[in-house]
Short mmCIF file of C-alpha atoms in Angstrom, two decimals:
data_model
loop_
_atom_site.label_atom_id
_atom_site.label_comp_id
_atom_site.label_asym_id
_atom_site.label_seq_id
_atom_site.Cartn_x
_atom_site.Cartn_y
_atom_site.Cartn_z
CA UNK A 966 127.98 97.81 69.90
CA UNK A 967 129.15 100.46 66.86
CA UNK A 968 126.69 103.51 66.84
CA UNK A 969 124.60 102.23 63.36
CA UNK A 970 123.94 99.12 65.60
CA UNK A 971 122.61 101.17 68.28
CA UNK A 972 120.44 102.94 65.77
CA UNK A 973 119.07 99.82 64.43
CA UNK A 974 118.63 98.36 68.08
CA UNK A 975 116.09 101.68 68.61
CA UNK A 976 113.04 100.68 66.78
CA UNK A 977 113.04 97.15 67.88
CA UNK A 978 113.17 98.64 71.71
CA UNK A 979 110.58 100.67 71.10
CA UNK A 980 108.61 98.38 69.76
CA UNK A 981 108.63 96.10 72.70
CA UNK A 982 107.97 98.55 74.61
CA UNK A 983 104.70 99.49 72.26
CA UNK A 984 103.27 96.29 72.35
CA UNK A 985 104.23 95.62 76.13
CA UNK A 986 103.29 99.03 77.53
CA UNK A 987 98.84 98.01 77.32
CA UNK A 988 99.45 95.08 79.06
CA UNK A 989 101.59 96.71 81.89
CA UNK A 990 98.84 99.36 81.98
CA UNK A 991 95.93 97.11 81.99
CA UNK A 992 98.38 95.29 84.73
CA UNK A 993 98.79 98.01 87.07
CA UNK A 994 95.00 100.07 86.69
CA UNK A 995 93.42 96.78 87.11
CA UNK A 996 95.73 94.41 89.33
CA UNK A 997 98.42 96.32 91.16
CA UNK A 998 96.83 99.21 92.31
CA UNK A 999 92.92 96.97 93.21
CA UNK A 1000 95.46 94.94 94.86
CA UNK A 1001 96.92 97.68 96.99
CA UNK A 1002 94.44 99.30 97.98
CA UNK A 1003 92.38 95.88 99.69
CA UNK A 1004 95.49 95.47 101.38
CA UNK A 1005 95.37 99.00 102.88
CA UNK A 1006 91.25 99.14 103.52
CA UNK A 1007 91.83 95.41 105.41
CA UNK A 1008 92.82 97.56 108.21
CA UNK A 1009 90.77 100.22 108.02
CA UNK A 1010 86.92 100.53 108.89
CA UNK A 1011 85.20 101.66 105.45
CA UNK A 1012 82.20 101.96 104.11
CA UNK A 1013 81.52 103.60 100.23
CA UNK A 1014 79.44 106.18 101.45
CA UNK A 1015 82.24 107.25 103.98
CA UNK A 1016 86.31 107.39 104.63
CA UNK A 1017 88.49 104.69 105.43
CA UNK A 1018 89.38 104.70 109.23
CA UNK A 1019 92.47 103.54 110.33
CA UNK A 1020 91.99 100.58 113.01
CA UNK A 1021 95.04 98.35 112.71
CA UNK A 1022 94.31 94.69 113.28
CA UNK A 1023 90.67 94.86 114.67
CA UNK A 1024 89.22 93.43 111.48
CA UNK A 1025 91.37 90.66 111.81
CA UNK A 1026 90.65 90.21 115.45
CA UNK A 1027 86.61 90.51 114.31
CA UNK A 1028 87.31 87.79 111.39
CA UNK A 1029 88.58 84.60 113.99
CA UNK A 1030 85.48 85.75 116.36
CA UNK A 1031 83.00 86.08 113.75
CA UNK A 1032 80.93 82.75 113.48
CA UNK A 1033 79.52 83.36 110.10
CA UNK A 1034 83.18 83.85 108.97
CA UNK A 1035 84.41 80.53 110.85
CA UNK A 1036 81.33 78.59 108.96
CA UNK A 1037 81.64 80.16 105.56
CA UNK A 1038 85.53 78.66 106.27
CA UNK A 1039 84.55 75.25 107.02
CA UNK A 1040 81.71 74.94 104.03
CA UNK A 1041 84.19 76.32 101.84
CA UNK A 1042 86.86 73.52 103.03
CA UNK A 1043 83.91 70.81 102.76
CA UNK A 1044 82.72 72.46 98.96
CA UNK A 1045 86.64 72.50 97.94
CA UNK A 1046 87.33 68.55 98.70
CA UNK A 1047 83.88 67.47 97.63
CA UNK A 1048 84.44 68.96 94.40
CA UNK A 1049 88.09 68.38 93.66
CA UNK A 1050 88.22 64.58 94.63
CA UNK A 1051 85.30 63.66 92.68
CA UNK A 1052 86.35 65.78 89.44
CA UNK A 1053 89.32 64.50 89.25
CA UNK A 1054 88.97 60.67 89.82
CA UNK A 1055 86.26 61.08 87.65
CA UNK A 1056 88.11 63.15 85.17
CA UNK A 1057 91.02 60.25 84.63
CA UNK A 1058 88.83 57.31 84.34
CA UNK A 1059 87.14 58.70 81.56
CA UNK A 1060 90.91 60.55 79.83
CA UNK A 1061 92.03 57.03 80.22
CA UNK A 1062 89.65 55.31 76.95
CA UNK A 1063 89.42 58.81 75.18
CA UNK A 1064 93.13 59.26 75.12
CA UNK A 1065 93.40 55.91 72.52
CA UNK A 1066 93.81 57.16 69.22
CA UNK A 1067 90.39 56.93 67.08
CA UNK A 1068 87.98 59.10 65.32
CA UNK A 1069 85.11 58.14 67.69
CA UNK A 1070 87.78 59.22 70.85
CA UNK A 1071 87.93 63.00 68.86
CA UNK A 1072 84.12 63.23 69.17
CA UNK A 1073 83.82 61.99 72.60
CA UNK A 1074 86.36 64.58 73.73
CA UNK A 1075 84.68 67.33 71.83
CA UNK A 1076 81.34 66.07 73.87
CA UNK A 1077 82.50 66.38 77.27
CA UNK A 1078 84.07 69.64 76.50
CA UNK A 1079 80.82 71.50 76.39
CA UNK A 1080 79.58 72.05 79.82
CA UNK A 1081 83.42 73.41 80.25
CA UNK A 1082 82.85 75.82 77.31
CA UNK A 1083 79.71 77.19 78.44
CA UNK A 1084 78.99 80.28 80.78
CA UNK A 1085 79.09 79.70 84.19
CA UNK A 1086 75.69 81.74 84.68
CA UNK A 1087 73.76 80.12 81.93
CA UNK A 1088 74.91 76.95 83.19
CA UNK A 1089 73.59 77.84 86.77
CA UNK A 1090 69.76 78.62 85.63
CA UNK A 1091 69.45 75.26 83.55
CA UNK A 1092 70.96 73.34 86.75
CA UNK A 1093 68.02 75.78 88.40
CA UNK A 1094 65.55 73.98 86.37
CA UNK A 1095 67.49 70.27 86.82
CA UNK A 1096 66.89 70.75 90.60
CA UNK A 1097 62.70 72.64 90.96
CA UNK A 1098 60.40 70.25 91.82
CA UNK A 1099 59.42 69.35 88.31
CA UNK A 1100 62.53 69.25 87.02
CA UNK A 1101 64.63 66.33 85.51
CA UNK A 1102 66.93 64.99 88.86
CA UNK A 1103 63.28 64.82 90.37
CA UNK A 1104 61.82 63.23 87.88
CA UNK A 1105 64.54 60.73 87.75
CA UNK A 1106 63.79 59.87 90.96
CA UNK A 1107 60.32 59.49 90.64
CA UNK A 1108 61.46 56.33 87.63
CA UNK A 1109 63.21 54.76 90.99
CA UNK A 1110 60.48 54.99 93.28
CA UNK A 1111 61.81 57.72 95.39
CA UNK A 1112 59.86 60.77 96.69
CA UNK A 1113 61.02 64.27 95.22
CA UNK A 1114 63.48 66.50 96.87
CA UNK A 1115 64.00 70.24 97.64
CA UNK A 1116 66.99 70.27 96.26
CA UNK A 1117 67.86 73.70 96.83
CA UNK A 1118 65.90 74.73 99.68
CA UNK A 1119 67.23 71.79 101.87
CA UNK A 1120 70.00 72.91 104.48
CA UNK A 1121 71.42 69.33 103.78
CA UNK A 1122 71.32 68.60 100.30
CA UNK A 1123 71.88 72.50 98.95
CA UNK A 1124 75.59 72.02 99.29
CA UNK A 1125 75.67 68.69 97.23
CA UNK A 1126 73.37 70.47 95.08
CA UNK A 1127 75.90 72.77 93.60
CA UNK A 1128 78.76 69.98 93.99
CA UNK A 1129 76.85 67.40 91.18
CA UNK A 1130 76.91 70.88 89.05
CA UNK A 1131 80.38 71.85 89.63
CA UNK A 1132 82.07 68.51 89.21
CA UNK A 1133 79.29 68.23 85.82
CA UNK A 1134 80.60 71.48 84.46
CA UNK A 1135 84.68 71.75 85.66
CA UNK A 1136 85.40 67.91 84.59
CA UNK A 1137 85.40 68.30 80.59
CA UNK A 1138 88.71 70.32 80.92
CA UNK A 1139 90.17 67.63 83.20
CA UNK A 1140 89.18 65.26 80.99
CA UNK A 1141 90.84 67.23 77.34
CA UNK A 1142 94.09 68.11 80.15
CA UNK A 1143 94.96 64.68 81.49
CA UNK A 1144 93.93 63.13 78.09
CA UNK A 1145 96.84 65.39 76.80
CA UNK A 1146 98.99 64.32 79.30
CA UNK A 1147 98.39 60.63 78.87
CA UNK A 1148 99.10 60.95 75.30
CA UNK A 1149 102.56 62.44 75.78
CA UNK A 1150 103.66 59.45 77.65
CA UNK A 1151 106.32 57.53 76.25
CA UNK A 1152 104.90 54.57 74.46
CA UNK A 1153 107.93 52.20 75.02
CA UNK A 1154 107.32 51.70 78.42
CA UNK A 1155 104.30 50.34 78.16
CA UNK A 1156 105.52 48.07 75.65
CA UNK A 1157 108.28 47.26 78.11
CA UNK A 1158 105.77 46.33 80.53
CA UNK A 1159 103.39 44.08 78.30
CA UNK A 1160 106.93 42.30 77.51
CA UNK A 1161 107.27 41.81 81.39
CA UNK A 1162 103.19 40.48 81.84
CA UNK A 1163 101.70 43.48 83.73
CA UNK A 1164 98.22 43.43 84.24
CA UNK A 1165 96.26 46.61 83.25
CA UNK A 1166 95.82 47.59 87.31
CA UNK A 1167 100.02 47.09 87.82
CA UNK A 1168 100.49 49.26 84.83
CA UNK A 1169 98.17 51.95 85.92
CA UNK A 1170 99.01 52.05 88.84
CA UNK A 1171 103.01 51.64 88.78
CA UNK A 1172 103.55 53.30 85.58
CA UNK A 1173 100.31 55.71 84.33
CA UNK A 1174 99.69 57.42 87.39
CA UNK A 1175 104.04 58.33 88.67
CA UNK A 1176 104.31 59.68 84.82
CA UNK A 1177 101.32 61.45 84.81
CA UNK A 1178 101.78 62.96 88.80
CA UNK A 1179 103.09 66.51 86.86
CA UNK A 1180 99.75 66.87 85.19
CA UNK A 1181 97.71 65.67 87.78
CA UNK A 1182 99.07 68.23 89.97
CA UNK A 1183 98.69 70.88 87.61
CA UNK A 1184 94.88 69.78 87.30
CA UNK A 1185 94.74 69.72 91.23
CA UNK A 1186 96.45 73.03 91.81
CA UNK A 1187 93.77 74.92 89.51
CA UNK A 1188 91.15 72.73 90.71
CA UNK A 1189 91.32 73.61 94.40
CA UNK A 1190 92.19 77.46 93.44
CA UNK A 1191 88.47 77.76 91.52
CA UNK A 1192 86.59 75.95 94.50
CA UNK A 1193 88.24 77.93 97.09
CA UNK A 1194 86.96 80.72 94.63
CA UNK A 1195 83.58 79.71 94.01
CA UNK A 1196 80.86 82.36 94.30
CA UNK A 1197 78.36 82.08 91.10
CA UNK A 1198 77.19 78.79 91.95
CA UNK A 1199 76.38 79.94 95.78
CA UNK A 1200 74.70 83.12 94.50
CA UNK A 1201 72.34 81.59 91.54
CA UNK A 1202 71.20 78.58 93.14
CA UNK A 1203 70.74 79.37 96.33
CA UNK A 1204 71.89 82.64 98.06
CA UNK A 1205 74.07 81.45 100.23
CA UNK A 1206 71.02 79.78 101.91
CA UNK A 1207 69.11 77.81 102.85
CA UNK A 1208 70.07 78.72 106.59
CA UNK A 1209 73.81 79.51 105.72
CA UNK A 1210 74.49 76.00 104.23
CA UNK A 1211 75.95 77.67 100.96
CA UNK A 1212 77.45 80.62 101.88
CA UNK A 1213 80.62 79.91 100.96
CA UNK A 1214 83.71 82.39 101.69
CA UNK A 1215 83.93 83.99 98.61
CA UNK A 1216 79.60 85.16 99.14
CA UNK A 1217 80.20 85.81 102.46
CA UNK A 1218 82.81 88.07 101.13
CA UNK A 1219 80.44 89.88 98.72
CA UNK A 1220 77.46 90.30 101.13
CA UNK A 1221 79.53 91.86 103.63
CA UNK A 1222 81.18 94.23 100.49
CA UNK A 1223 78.40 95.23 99.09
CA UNK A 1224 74.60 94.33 100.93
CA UNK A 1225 76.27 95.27 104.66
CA UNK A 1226 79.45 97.67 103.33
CA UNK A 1227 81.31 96.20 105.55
CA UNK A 1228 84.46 97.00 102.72
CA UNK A 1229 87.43 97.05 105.13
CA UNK A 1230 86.06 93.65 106.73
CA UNK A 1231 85.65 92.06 103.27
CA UNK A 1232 89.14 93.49 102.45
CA UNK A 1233 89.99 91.31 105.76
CA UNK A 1234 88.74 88.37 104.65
CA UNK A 1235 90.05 88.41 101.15
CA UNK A 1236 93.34 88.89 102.15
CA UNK A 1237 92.58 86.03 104.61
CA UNK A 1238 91.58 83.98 101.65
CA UNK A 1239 94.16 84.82 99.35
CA UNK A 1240 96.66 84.03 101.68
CA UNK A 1241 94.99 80.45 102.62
CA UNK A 1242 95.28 80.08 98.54
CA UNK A 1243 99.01 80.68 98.41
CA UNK A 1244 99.83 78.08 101.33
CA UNK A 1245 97.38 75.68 99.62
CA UNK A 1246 99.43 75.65 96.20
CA UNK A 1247 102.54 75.99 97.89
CA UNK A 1248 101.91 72.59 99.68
CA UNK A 1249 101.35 71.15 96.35
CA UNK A 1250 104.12 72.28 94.45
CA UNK A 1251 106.34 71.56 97.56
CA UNK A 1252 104.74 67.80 96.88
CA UNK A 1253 105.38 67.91 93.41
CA UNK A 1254 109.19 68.91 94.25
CA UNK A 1255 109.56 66.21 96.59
CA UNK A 1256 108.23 63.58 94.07
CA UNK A 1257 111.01 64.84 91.79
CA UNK A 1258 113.90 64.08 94.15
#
């Protein structure tokens, strides 16, 4: 490169590095180094009011002997499939009619987008009111005859409890994501298989569903990442409670952080989780591989 190109080459550099320098910063000060430093208090014995204490392993030791830990696991594995399944099944038989072209199909899809679009939080205290004794799933049961429920102060319906609300408010992105996906599929095989006299169950089965796998996969990978995630629902509705039947990982997490300041534990079990995220996607994108081959 002659020298006047180098000169020229100078401002666009710096530049780049302009615009890319608050993103690296916000990167690193809020990421990297949060990042870093649960990694190093996971094996240390901390509380904010004190020092970190070196102990090695012994919080992971505690963790796989710790019975609220081992149940938090297992509602979080029940919360994560009863959610996912549901959202998504539900999610593609209603993409499937909105994705047909039609200015009826625009508003529909603009309809079930709005739980998606609003807050989490605000969406919590309405379900709040859905599920107090007065409230609308009661009195919808009262229409059918059938005697009102303590929705959230029940140890065995609390967990479905925030399940209805999470597959209500996750499935209008499904819905806009898979009907994007079923629009980009190419039209000529479908004609092809009219030609050939497939019913609507042999193409949907044999052709929708093996051309849409990529996007359903990308819909199940962030799916089961934001269950396995969950903690607003847990802590508006219910508290964790009643009698531990909420308290997914991700509370358990906080109320050992921050009620208990237990930090180097919590740091434990959030590397714990994290870790139980990565294998989780990696199974799926190994699946998605293997479809390709």
């Amino acid at each position: 490169m002659s020298v006047l190109g180098r000169v020229r080459a100078r401002p666009q550099a710096t530049a780049g590095v302009a615009l890319t320098l608050p993103v690296a910063v916000f990167f690193v000060v809020f990421w990297l180094v949060p990042f870093l430093a649960a990694i190093y208090l996971s094996f240390t014995d901390y509380e904010m009011a004190g020092t970190p204490n070196w102990i090695g392993l012994a919080n992971y030791e505690r963790m796989f002997a710790d019975p609220g830990f081992l149940n938090s696991a297992w509602i979080t594995v029940v919360y994560t499939v009863c959610t996912v399944v549901p959202t998504i099944v539900l999610a593609l038989l209603v993409a499937v009619p909105l994705s047909k072209p039609g200015r009826l199909n625009r508003w529909l899809r603009a309809l079930v987008m709005i739980p998606a679009v609003m807050p989490l939080a605000a969406t919590s205290m309405v379900w709040v009111i859905i599920y107090s004794d007065h409230g609308m799933a009661n009195t919808l049961l009262g229409l059918v005859g059938i005697d009102p429920q303590s929705w959230l102060t029940s140890s065995d319906l609390a967990i479905w409890a925030l399940v209805v609300m999470v597959v209500w408010k996750s499935m209008g992105l499904f819905v806009i994501i898979l009907t994007a996906g079923l629009q980009a599929l190419p039209g000529e095989v479908y004609e092809a298989a009219a030609i050939d006299g497939s019913g609507a169950v042999t193409t949907f089965t044999r052709i929708t569903l093996p051309l849409l796998r990529r996007t359903l996969l990308f819909v199940l990978v962030i799916s089961v990442a934001g269950s396995m995630q969950a903690f607003v629902p847990a802590f508006l509705l219910t508290g964790g409670g009643p009698a531990d039947a909420t308290q997914v990982l991700p509370y358990y997490i906080w109320a050992n952080a921050f009620p208990y300041e237990h930090m180097g534990y919590a740091a434990a079990m959030g590397m714990v989780l994290l870790v139980a995220m990565v294998i989780v996607s990696a199974l799926q994108f190994g699946f998605l591989k293997g479809g390709d081959e």
